[in-house]
GROMACS .gro file of C-alpha atoms in nm:
model
  199
    1ARG     CA    1   0.000   0.000   0.000
    2ARG     CA    2   0.133   0.340  -0.097
    3VAL     CA    3   0.057   0.629   0.137
    4PRO     CA    4   0.232   0.957   0.055
    5GLU     CA    5   0.491   1.059   0.313
    6GLU     CA    6   0.297   1.380   0.380
    7LEU     CA    7   0.002   1.176   0.505
    8ALA     CA    8   0.184   0.876   0.652
    9GLN     CA    9   0.339   1.087   0.926
   10VAL     CA   10  -0.001   1.102   1.100
   11GLY     CA   11  -0.081   0.731   1.066
   12GLY     CA   12  -0.382   0.530   1.174
   13PRO     CA   13  -0.655   0.546   1.271
   14HIS     CA   14  -0.676   0.907   1.154
   15VAL     CA   15  -0.506   0.845   0.819
   16VAL     CA   16  -0.569   0.506   0.661
   17HIS     CA   17  -0.508   0.352   0.319
   18SER     CA   18  -0.828   0.269   0.131
   19ALA     CA   19  -0.733  -0.102   0.132
   20LEU     CA   20  -0.764  -0.102   0.512
   21MET     CA   21  -1.100   0.072   0.539
   22ALA     CA   22  -1.355  -0.029   0.799
   23GLU     CA   23  -1.726  -0.053   0.732
   24PRO     CA   24  -1.860   0.276   0.591
   25ALA     CA   25  -2.112   0.302   0.876
   26ALA     CA   26  -1.820   0.349   1.118
   27TYR     CA   27  -1.765   0.693   0.961
   28ARG     CA   28  -2.120   0.822   1.004
   29ASP     CA   29  -2.133   1.193   1.104
   30GLN     CA   30  -1.758   1.232   1.054
   31ASP     CA   31  -1.574   1.474   0.825
   32VAL     CA   32  -1.372   1.260   0.583
   33ILE     CA   33  -1.127   1.367   0.314
   34VAL     CA   34  -1.056   1.106   0.047
   35VAL     CA   35  -0.727   1.165  -0.136
   36GLY     CA   36  -0.723   1.025  -0.490
   37ARG     CA   37  -0.936   1.010  -0.804
   38GLY     CA   38  -0.933   0.646  -0.911
   39GLN     CA   39  -1.197   0.377  -0.862
   40SER     CA   40  -1.101   0.315  -0.501
   41ALA     CA   41  -1.123   0.684  -0.407
   42LEU     CA   42  -1.452   0.742  -0.585
   43GLN     CA   43  -1.616   0.420  -0.466
   44TRP     CA   44  -1.523   0.480  -0.103
   45SER     CA   45  -1.639   0.840  -0.133
   46ALA     CA   46  -1.980   0.725  -0.252
   47LEU     CA   47  -2.009   0.454   0.015
   48LEU     CA   48  -1.905   0.692   0.294
   49HIS     CA   49  -2.143   0.964   0.173
   50GLU     CA   50  -2.430   0.714   0.156
   51ALA     CA   51  -2.345   0.595   0.509
   52GLY     CA   52  -2.382   0.950   0.646
   53ALA     CA   53  -2.026   1.084   0.644
   54ARG     CA   54  -1.945   1.436   0.524
   55VAL     CA   55  -1.704   1.359   0.240
   56ARG     CA   56  -1.470   1.568   0.029
   57VAL     CA   57  -1.247   1.435  -0.249
   58LEU     CA   58  -0.900   1.584  -0.288
   59THR     CA   59  -0.719   1.528  -0.619
   60ARG     CA   60  -0.409   1.655  -0.797
   61GLY     CA   61  -0.600   1.632  -1.126
   62ASP     CA   62  -0.810   1.905  -1.283
   63LYS     CA   63  -1.116   1.680  -1.334
   64LEU     CA   64  -1.256   1.338  -1.256
   65LYS     CA   65  -1.246   1.084  -1.537
   66TRP     CA   66  -1.526   0.831  -1.582
   67ASN     CA   67  -1.516   0.512  -1.785
   68GLY     CA   68  -1.788   0.470  -2.045
   69GLY     CA   69  -2.067   0.228  -1.969
   70PRO     CA   70  -2.209  -0.045  -2.187
   71LYS     CA   71  -2.407   0.066  -2.491
   72PRO     CA   72  -2.626  -0.232  -2.582
   73ASP     CA   73  -2.811  -0.042  -2.854
   74ARG     CA   74  -2.501   0.020  -3.070
   75ASN     CA   75  -2.548  -0.059  -3.437
   76TRP     CA   76  -2.311  -0.287  -3.630
   77ILE     CA   77  -2.123   0.010  -3.782
   78ASP     CA   78  -2.038   0.144  -3.434
   79LYS     CA   79  -1.936  -0.205  -3.324
   80ILE     CA   80  -1.690  -0.224  -3.616
   81ARG     CA   81  -1.568   0.134  -3.572
   82GLU     CA   82  -1.507   0.098  -3.197
   83PRO     CA   83  -1.507  -0.266  -3.082
   84TYR     CA   84  -1.490  -0.336  -2.709
   85SER     CA   85  -1.188  -0.494  -2.545
   86GLY     CA   86  -1.104  -0.564  -2.183
   87LEU     CA   87  -0.937  -0.222  -2.170
   88GLY     CA   88  -1.193  -0.004  -2.345
   89ALA     CA   89  -1.346   0.073  -2.682
   90GLY     CA   90  -1.145   0.116  -3.002
   91TRP     CA   91  -0.899  -0.064  -3.224
   92ARG     CA   92  -0.596   0.060  -3.031
   93ASP     CA   93  -0.728  -0.093  -2.710
   94ILE     CA   94  -0.805  -0.416  -2.896
   95ALA     CA   95  -0.444  -0.422  -3.020
   96ILE     CA   96  -0.305  -0.358  -2.670
   97ALA     CA   97  -0.529  -0.622  -2.508
   98GLU     CA   98  -0.518  -0.892  -2.773
   99LEU     CA   99  -0.194  -0.835  -2.967
  100PRO     CA  100   0.044  -0.660  -2.727
  101GLN     CA  101   0.365  -0.773  -2.900
  102VAL     CA  102   0.238  -0.661  -3.242
  103TYR     CA  103   0.128  -0.326  -3.096
  104ARG     CA  104   0.472  -0.282  -2.939
  105ALA     CA  105   0.651  -0.371  -3.264
  106VAL     CA  106   0.439  -0.149  -3.490
  107VAL     CA  107   0.370   0.164  -3.283
  108PRO     CA  108   0.664   0.392  -3.194
  109ALA     CA  109   0.742   0.418  -2.820
  110ARG     CA  110   0.653   0.788  -2.804
  111LYS     CA  111   0.301   0.721  -2.936
  112ARG     CA  112   0.254   0.413  -2.717
  113HIS     CA  113   0.352   0.599  -2.403
  114ARG     CA  114   0.131   0.897  -2.487
  115HIS     CA  115  -0.170   0.671  -2.553
  116VAL     CA  116  -0.121   0.479  -2.228
  117SER     CA  117  -0.073   0.795  -2.020
  118ASP     CA  118  -0.380   0.960  -2.177
  119SER     CA  119  -0.605   0.653  -2.164
  120PHE     CA  120  -0.537   0.446  -1.857
  121GLY     CA  121  -0.495   0.690  -1.570
  122PRO     CA  122  -0.708   0.708  -1.257
  123SER     CA  123  -1.079   0.684  -1.334
  124GLY     CA  124  -1.409   0.572  -1.191
  125ALA     CA  125  -1.660   0.319  -1.319
  126TRP     CA  126  -1.954   0.456  -1.516
  127TRP     CA  127  -2.207   0.318  -1.266
  128LEU     CA  128  -2.052   0.525  -0.986
  129ARG     CA  129  -2.077   0.863  -1.156
  130SER     CA  130  -2.435   0.945  -1.053
  131ARG     CA  131  -2.348   0.864  -0.690
  132VAL     CA  132  -2.053   1.107  -0.682
  133GLU     CA  133  -2.120   1.400  -0.915
  134ASN     CA  134  -2.332   1.674  -0.755
  135HIS     CA  135  -2.320   1.487  -0.423
  136ILE     CA  136  -1.959   1.500  -0.309
  137PRO     CA  137  -1.747   1.818  -0.320
  138THR     CA  138  -1.420   1.773  -0.507
  139ILE     CA  139  -1.112   1.992  -0.461
  140TYR     CA  140  -0.907   1.989  -0.782
  141ASN     CA  141  -0.540   2.066  -0.853
  142ALA     CA  142  -0.466   2.004  -0.485
  143THR     CA  143  -0.153   1.840  -0.350
  144PRO     CA  144  -0.114   1.745   0.018
  145VAL     CA  145   0.212   1.891   0.148
  146GLY     CA  146   0.176   1.807   0.516
  147ALA     CA  147  -0.054   1.664   0.781
  148ARG     CA  148  -0.063   1.684   1.157
  149LEU     CA  149  -0.291   1.580   1.436
  150VAL     CA  150  -0.453   1.870   1.623
  151GLY     CA  151  -0.652   1.728   1.908
  152ASP     CA  152  -0.853   1.448   1.754
  153LYS     CA  153  -0.862   1.596   1.403
  154VAL     CA  154  -0.626   1.584   1.108
  155THR     CA  155  -0.513   1.920   0.979
  156LEU     CA  156  -0.413   1.874   0.617
  157THR     CA  157  -0.197   2.139   0.449
  158VAL     CA  158  -0.278   2.148   0.080
  159ARG     CA  159  -0.114   2.333  -0.208
  160ILE     CA  160  -0.363   2.458  -0.466
  161GLY     CA  161  -0.177   2.643  -0.739
  162ASP     CA  162   0.065   2.883  -0.568
  163ALA     CA  163  -0.131   2.904  -0.244
  164GLU     CA  164  -0.151   2.677   0.057
  165GLN     CA  165  -0.454   2.622   0.273
  166GLU     CA  166  -0.543   2.403   0.568
  167LEU     CA  167  -0.831   2.157   0.572
  168GLN     CA  168  -0.957   1.974   0.878
  169ALA     CA  169  -1.115   1.632   0.895
  170ASP     CA  170  -1.183   1.355   1.144
  171ARG     CA  171  -1.034   1.101   0.903
  172VAL     CA  172  -0.827   1.104   0.585
  173ILE     CA  173  -0.850   0.811   0.345
  174ALA     CA  174  -0.545   0.767   0.121
  175ALA     CA  175  -0.677   0.604  -0.197
  176THR     CA  176  -0.331   0.649  -0.340
  177GLY     CA  177  -0.258   0.313  -0.494
  178PHE     CA  178   0.007   0.051  -0.450
  179LYS     CA  179   0.376   0.018  -0.520
  180ILE     CA  180   0.479  -0.304  -0.690
  181ASP     CA  181   0.741  -0.495  -0.492
  182LEU     CA  182   0.900  -0.740  -0.736
  183GLU     CA  183   1.095  -0.906  -0.454
  184ARG     CA  184   0.767  -1.042  -0.317
  185LEU     CA  185   0.686  -1.227  -0.640
  186ASP     CA  186   0.845  -1.556  -0.538
  187TYR     CA  187   0.732  -1.730  -0.857
  188LEU     CA  188   0.973  -1.517  -1.065
  189ASP     CA  189   1.331  -1.631  -1.108
  190PRO     CA  190   1.565  -1.409  -0.898
  191ALA     CA  191   1.784  -1.349  -1.205
  192LEU     CA  192   1.481  -1.217  -1.394
  193ILE     CA  193   1.385  -0.988  -1.103
  194ALA     CA  194   1.738  -0.851  -1.092
  195ALA     CA  195   1.731  -0.782  -1.467
  196ILE     CA  196   1.407  -0.581  -1.459
  197GLY     CA  197   1.469  -0.205  -1.472
  198ARG     CA  198   1.294  -0.002  -1.202
  199GLU     CA  199   1.256   0.368  -1.127
   0.00000   0.00000   0.00000
């Protein structure tokens, strides 16, 4: 579980990773800030809001991205123009999902990287959108730069543009993803693990 250093310094139970969340009802009547904008952040935000918590979403992005839902009434021309794959709609996504080695051999790295960074970032499922939009306030372009416990509340220092402001909450949920630890994949040969480049 990856919790940014700026949040981790407070620790549980006031700051918790989304993978360790308790039942949503445990947060009823509490002020909760959810940090993130992917499926985990948006789903927990909806569940907490529906359980009676006062929820705000905090994201570094300038908007929330939603995946498209099924369109059962598509005609055969649309199905040919933009077929569905496990990754999304369109021939590029079909190539990535079904023919990854061909896609890698044919498409230059610059274009591949741009497509992946533009297409597969944090997003929420289509069925969640109506439970979040117009229900849960979202603070955009916001980066947590520090957190401290003041009494029984978390004071979160956030940079928005060139300015900093402080937000208070009873709990902060870090829906901030995971860091892959190749050393834990004991089914991979150690020589292969050592040969894999990492940032």
